Short mmCIF file of C-alpha atoms in Angstrom, two decimals:
data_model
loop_
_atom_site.label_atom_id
_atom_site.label_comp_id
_atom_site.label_asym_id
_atom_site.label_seq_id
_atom_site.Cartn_x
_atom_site.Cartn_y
_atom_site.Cartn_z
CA UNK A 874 -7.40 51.15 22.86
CA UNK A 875 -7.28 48.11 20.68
CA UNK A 876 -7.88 48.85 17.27
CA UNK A 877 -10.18 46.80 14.75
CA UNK A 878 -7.62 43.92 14.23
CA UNK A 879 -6.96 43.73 17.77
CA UNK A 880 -10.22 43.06 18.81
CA UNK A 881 -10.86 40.34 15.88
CA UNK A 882 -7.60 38.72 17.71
CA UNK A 883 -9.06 38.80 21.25
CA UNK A 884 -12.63 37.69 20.17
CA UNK A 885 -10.69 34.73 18.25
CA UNK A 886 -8.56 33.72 21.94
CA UNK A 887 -11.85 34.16 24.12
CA UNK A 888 -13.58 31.92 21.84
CA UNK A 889 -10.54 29.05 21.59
CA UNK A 890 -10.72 29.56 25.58
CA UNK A 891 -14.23 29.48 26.09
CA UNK A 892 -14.27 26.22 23.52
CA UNK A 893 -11.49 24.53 24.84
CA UNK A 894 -8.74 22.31 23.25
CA UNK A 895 -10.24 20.60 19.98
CA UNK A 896 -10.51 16.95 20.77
CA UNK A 897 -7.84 14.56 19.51
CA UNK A 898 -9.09 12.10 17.13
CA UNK A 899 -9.23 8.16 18.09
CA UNK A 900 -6.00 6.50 17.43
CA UNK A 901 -8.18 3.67 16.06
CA UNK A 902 -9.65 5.98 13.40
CA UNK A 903 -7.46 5.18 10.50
CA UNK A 904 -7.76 1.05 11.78
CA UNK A 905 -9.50 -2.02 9.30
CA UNK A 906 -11.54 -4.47 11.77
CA UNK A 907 -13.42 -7.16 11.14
CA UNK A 908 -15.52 -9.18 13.66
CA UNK A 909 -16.61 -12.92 12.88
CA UNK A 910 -18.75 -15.02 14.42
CA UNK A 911 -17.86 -18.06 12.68
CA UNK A 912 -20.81 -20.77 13.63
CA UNK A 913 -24.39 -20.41 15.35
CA UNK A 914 -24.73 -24.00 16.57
CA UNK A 915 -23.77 -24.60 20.95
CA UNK A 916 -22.26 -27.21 22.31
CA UNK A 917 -24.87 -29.99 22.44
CA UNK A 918 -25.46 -29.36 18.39
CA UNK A 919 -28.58 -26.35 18.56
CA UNK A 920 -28.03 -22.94 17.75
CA UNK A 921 -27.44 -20.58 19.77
CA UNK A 922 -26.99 -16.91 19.73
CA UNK A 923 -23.20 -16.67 21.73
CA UNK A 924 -21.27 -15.94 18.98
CA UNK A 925 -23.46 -13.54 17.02
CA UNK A 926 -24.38 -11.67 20.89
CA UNK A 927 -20.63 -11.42 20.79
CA UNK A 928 -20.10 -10.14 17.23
CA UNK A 929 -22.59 -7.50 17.57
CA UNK A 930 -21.79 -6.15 21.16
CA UNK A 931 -17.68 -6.95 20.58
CA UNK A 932 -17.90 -4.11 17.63
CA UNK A 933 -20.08 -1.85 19.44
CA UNK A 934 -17.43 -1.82 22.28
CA UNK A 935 -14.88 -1.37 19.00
CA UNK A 936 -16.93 1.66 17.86
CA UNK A 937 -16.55 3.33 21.60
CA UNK A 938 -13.18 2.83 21.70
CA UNK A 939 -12.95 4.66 18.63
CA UNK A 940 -12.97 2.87 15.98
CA UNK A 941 -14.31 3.96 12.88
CA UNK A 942 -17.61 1.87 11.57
CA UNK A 943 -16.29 3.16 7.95
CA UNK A 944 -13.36 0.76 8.46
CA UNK A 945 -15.51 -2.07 10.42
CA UNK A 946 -17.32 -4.63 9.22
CA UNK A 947 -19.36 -7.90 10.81
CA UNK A 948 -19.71 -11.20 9.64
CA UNK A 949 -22.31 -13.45 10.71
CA UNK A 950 -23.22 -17.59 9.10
CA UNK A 951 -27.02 -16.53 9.00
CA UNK A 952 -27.04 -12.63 8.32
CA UNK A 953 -30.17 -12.21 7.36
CA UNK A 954 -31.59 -13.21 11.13
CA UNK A 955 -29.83 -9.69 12.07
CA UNK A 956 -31.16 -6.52 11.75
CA UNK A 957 -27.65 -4.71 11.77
CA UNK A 958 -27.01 -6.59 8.18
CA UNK A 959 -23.65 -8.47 8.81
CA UNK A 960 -22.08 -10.12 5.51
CA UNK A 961 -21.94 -13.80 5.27
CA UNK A 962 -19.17 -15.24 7.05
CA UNK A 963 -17.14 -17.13 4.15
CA UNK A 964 -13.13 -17.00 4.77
CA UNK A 965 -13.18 -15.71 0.99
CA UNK A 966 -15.73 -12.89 2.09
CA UNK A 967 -13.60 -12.25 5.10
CA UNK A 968 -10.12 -11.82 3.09
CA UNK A 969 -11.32 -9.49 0.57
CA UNK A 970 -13.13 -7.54 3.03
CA UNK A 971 -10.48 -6.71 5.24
CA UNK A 972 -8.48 -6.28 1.74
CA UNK A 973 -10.75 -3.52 0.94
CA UNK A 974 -11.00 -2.46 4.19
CA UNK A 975 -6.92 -2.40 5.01
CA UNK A 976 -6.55 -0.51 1.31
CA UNK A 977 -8.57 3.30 3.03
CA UNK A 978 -7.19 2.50 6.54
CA UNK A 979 -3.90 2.07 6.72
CA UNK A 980 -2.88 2.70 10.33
CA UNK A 981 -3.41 -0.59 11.82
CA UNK A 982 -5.77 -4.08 11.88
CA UNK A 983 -7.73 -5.56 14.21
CA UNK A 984 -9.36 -9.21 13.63
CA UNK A 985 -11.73 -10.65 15.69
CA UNK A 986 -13.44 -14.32 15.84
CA UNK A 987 -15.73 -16.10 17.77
CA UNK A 988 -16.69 -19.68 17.44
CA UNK A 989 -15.96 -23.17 18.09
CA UNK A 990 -12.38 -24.49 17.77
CA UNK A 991 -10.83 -27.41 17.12
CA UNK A 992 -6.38 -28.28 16.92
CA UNK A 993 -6.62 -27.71 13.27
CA UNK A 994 -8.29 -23.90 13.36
CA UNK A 995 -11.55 -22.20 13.67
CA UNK A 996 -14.81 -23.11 12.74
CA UNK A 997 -16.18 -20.50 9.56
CA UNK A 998 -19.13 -21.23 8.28
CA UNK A 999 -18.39 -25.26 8.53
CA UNK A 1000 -14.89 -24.75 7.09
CA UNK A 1001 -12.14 -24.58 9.27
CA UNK A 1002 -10.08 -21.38 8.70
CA UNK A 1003 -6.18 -22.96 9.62
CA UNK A 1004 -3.39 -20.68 11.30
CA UNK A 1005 -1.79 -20.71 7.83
CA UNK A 1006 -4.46 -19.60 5.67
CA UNK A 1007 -5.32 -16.65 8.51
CA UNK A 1008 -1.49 -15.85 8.73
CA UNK A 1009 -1.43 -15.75 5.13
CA UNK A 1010 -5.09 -13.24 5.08
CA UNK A 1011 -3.00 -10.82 7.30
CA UNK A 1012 0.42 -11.23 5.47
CA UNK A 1013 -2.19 -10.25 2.46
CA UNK A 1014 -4.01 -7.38 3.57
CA UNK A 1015 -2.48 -5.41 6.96
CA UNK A 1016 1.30 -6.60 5.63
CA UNK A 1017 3.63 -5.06 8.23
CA UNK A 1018 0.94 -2.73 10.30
CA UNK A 1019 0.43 -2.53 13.87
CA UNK A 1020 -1.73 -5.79 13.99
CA UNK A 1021 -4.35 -7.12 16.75
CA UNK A 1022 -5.93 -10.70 16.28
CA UNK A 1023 -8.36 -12.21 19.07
CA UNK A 1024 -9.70 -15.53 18.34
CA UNK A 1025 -12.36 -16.68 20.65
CA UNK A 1026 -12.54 -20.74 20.43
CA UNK A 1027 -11.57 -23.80 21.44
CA UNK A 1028 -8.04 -24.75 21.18
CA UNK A 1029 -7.19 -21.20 19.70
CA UNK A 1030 -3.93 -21.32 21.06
CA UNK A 1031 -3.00 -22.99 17.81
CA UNK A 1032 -2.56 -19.65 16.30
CA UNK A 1033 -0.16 -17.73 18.39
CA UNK A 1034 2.83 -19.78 16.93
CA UNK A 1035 1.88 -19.54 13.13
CA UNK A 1036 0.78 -15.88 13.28
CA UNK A 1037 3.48 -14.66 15.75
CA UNK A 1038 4.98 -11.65 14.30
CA UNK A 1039 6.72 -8.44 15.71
CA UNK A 1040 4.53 -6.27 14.43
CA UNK A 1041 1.14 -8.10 16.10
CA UNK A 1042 -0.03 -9.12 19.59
CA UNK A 1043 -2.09 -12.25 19.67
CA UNK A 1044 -4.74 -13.14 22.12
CA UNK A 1045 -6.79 -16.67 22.38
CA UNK A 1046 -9.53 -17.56 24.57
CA UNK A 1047 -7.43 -21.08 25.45
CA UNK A 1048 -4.06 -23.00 25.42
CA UNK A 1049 -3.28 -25.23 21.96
CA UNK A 1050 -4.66 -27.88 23.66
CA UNK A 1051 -7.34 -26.87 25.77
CA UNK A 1052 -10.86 -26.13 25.17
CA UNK A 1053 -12.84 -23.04 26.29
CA UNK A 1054 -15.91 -22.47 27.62
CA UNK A 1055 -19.99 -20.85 27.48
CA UNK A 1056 -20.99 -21.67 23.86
CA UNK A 1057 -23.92 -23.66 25.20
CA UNK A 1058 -27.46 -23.19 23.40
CA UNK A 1059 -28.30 -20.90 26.08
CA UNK A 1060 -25.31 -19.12 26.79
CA UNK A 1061 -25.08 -15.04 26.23
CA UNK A 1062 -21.91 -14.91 25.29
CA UNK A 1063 -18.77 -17.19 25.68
CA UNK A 1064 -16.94 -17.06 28.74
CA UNK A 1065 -13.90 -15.32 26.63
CA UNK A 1066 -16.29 -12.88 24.70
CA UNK A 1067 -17.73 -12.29 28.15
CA UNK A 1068 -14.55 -11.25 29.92
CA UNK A 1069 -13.36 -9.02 27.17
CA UNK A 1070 -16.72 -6.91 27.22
CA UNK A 1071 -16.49 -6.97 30.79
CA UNK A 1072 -12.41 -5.92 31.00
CA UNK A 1073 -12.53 -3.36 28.08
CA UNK A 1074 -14.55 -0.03 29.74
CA UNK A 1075 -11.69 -0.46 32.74
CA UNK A 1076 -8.15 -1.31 30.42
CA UNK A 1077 -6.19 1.18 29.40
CA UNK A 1078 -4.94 -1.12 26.21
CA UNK A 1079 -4.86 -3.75 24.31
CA UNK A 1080 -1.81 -5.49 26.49
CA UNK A 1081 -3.65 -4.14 29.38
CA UNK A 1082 -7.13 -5.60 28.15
CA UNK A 1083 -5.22 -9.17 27.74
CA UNK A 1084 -4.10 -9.59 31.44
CA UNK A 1085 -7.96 -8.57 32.80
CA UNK A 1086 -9.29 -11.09 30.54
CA UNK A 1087 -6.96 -13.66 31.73
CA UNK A 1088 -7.86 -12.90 35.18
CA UNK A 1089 -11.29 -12.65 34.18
CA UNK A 1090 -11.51 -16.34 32.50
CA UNK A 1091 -9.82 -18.00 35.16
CA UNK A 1092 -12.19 -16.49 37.85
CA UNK A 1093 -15.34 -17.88 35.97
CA UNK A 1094 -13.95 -21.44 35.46
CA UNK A 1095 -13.23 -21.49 39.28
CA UNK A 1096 -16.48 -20.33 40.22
CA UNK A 1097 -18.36 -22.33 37.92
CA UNK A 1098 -15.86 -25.58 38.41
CA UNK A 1099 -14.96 -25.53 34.96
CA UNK A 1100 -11.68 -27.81 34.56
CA UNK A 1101 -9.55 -27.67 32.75
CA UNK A 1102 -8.93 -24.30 32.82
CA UNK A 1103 -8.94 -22.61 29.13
CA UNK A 1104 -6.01 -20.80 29.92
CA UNK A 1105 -6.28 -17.66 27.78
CA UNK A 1106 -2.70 -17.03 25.53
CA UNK A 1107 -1.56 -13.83 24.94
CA UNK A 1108 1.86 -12.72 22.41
CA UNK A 1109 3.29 -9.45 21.54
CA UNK A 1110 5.34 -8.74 18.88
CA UNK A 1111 8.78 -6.98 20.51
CA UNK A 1112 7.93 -3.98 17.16
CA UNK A 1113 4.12 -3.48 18.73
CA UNK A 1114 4.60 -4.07 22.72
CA UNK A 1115 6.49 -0.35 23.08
CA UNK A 1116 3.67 0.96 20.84
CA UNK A 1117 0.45 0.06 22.40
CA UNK A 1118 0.62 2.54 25.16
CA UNK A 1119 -0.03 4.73 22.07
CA UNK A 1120 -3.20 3.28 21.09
CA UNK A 1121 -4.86 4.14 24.13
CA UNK A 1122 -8.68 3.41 24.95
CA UNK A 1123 -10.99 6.23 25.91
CA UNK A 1124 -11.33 6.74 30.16
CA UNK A 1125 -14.36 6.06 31.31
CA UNK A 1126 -17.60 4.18 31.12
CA UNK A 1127 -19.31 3.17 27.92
CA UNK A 1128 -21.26 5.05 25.88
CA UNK A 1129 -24.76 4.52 24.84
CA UNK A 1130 -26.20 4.04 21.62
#
């Protein structure tokens, strides 16, 4: 007969059994992201709500792949048209954010923009935010971290040279000298933002997330005759390529909410 210990022990096992394993936090939890859609107007000069569609859905995709919304924050060049209260996108704003931001979370970066492009940089807020001044943001703030940058924009391939560094993978929606495409007044999203919502629930990781959206690009511009093709860039630095497989996405589909 068990005495009174014994049966505290066995209550304690059929309990961890009945339970199950505890669930293993995100290994995005202890990440700084910032998402920044950097201009509101399309291509033929009106606004249009592409970029900020992207901003808001591209971090709610961040949030179900685990990523804390602590350690995220949203910038927008007309937040006070948004109900989810994005900061003003200012590349000032934007550095000592993720400053603060990469100061609590420590594990690892992630920098998203969206908006129009040109050779020189990205479009913020009608400044244009060069490769060196980002390169020298992330230098900054997430130093020698595992580091992911996306830049959604016209001739974003710009950046992959400047910002190349072992420790980061870069991804652009288009060659250095290539536009991309979908930032028309009434466009949803941008082709690029488009393809990585699409490609995310499915990818296993970031490298894995970079191929679909290749794929994913180029099938659009076919289908929609779009020449010449964007061609999406991707980089990885040799320190972070053997590492992503450890910063796995959740399996299956999205979550609500």
């Amino acid at each position: 007969m068990l005495g009174r210990a014994g049966m505290v022990g066995a209550l304690i096992l059929l309990t961890l059994a009945w339970v199950g394993p505890a669930r293993a936090s995100s290994p995005f939890e202890d990440w700084a992201a910032v998402v920044v859609a950097g201009d509101f107007h399309g291509a033929g000069g009106g606004p249009t709500e592409a970029f900020d569609n992207a901003r808001r859905d591209v971090s709610k995709e961040l949030r179900r792949l685990g990523f804390s919304p602590d350690n995220l924050r949203e910038f927008s060049v007309r937040p006070d048209r948004y109900k989810d209260r994005p900061l003003k996108a200012e590349p000032r704003a934007i550095y000592e954010t993720l400053n603060d931001l990469s100061g609590k979370a420590r594990s690892g970066c992630l920098v998203y923009f969206t908006s129009h492009g040109m050779p020189q940089g990205v479009v913020v807020d009608d400044q244009i935010l060069t490769p060196g001044v980002l390169g020298r943001i992330l230098d900054a703030t997430c130093q020698n971290r595992p580091t992911v940058v996306i830049l959604s924009a016209c001739f974003s391939g710009v950046f992959v040279r400047p910002l190349a560094r072992s420790n980061r993978m870069i991804l652009t929606a288009a060659r250095p000298d290539r536009t991309s495409f979908g930032c028309g007044e009434d466009s949803v999203y941008p082709f690029f933002d488009d393809c990585v919502l699409k490609s995310s629930p499915a990818a296993r990781d970031f490298a894995a997330l970079a191929g679909s959206v290749q794929t994913c690009v180029a099938r659009r511009e076919i289908a929609e005759g779009m020449k010449p093709p964007s061609e999406p860039q991707v980089w990885i630095g040799g320190e972070l390529k053997p590492m992503l497989p450890l910063f796995a996405f959740p399996t299956g589909p999205p979550q609500g909410g």
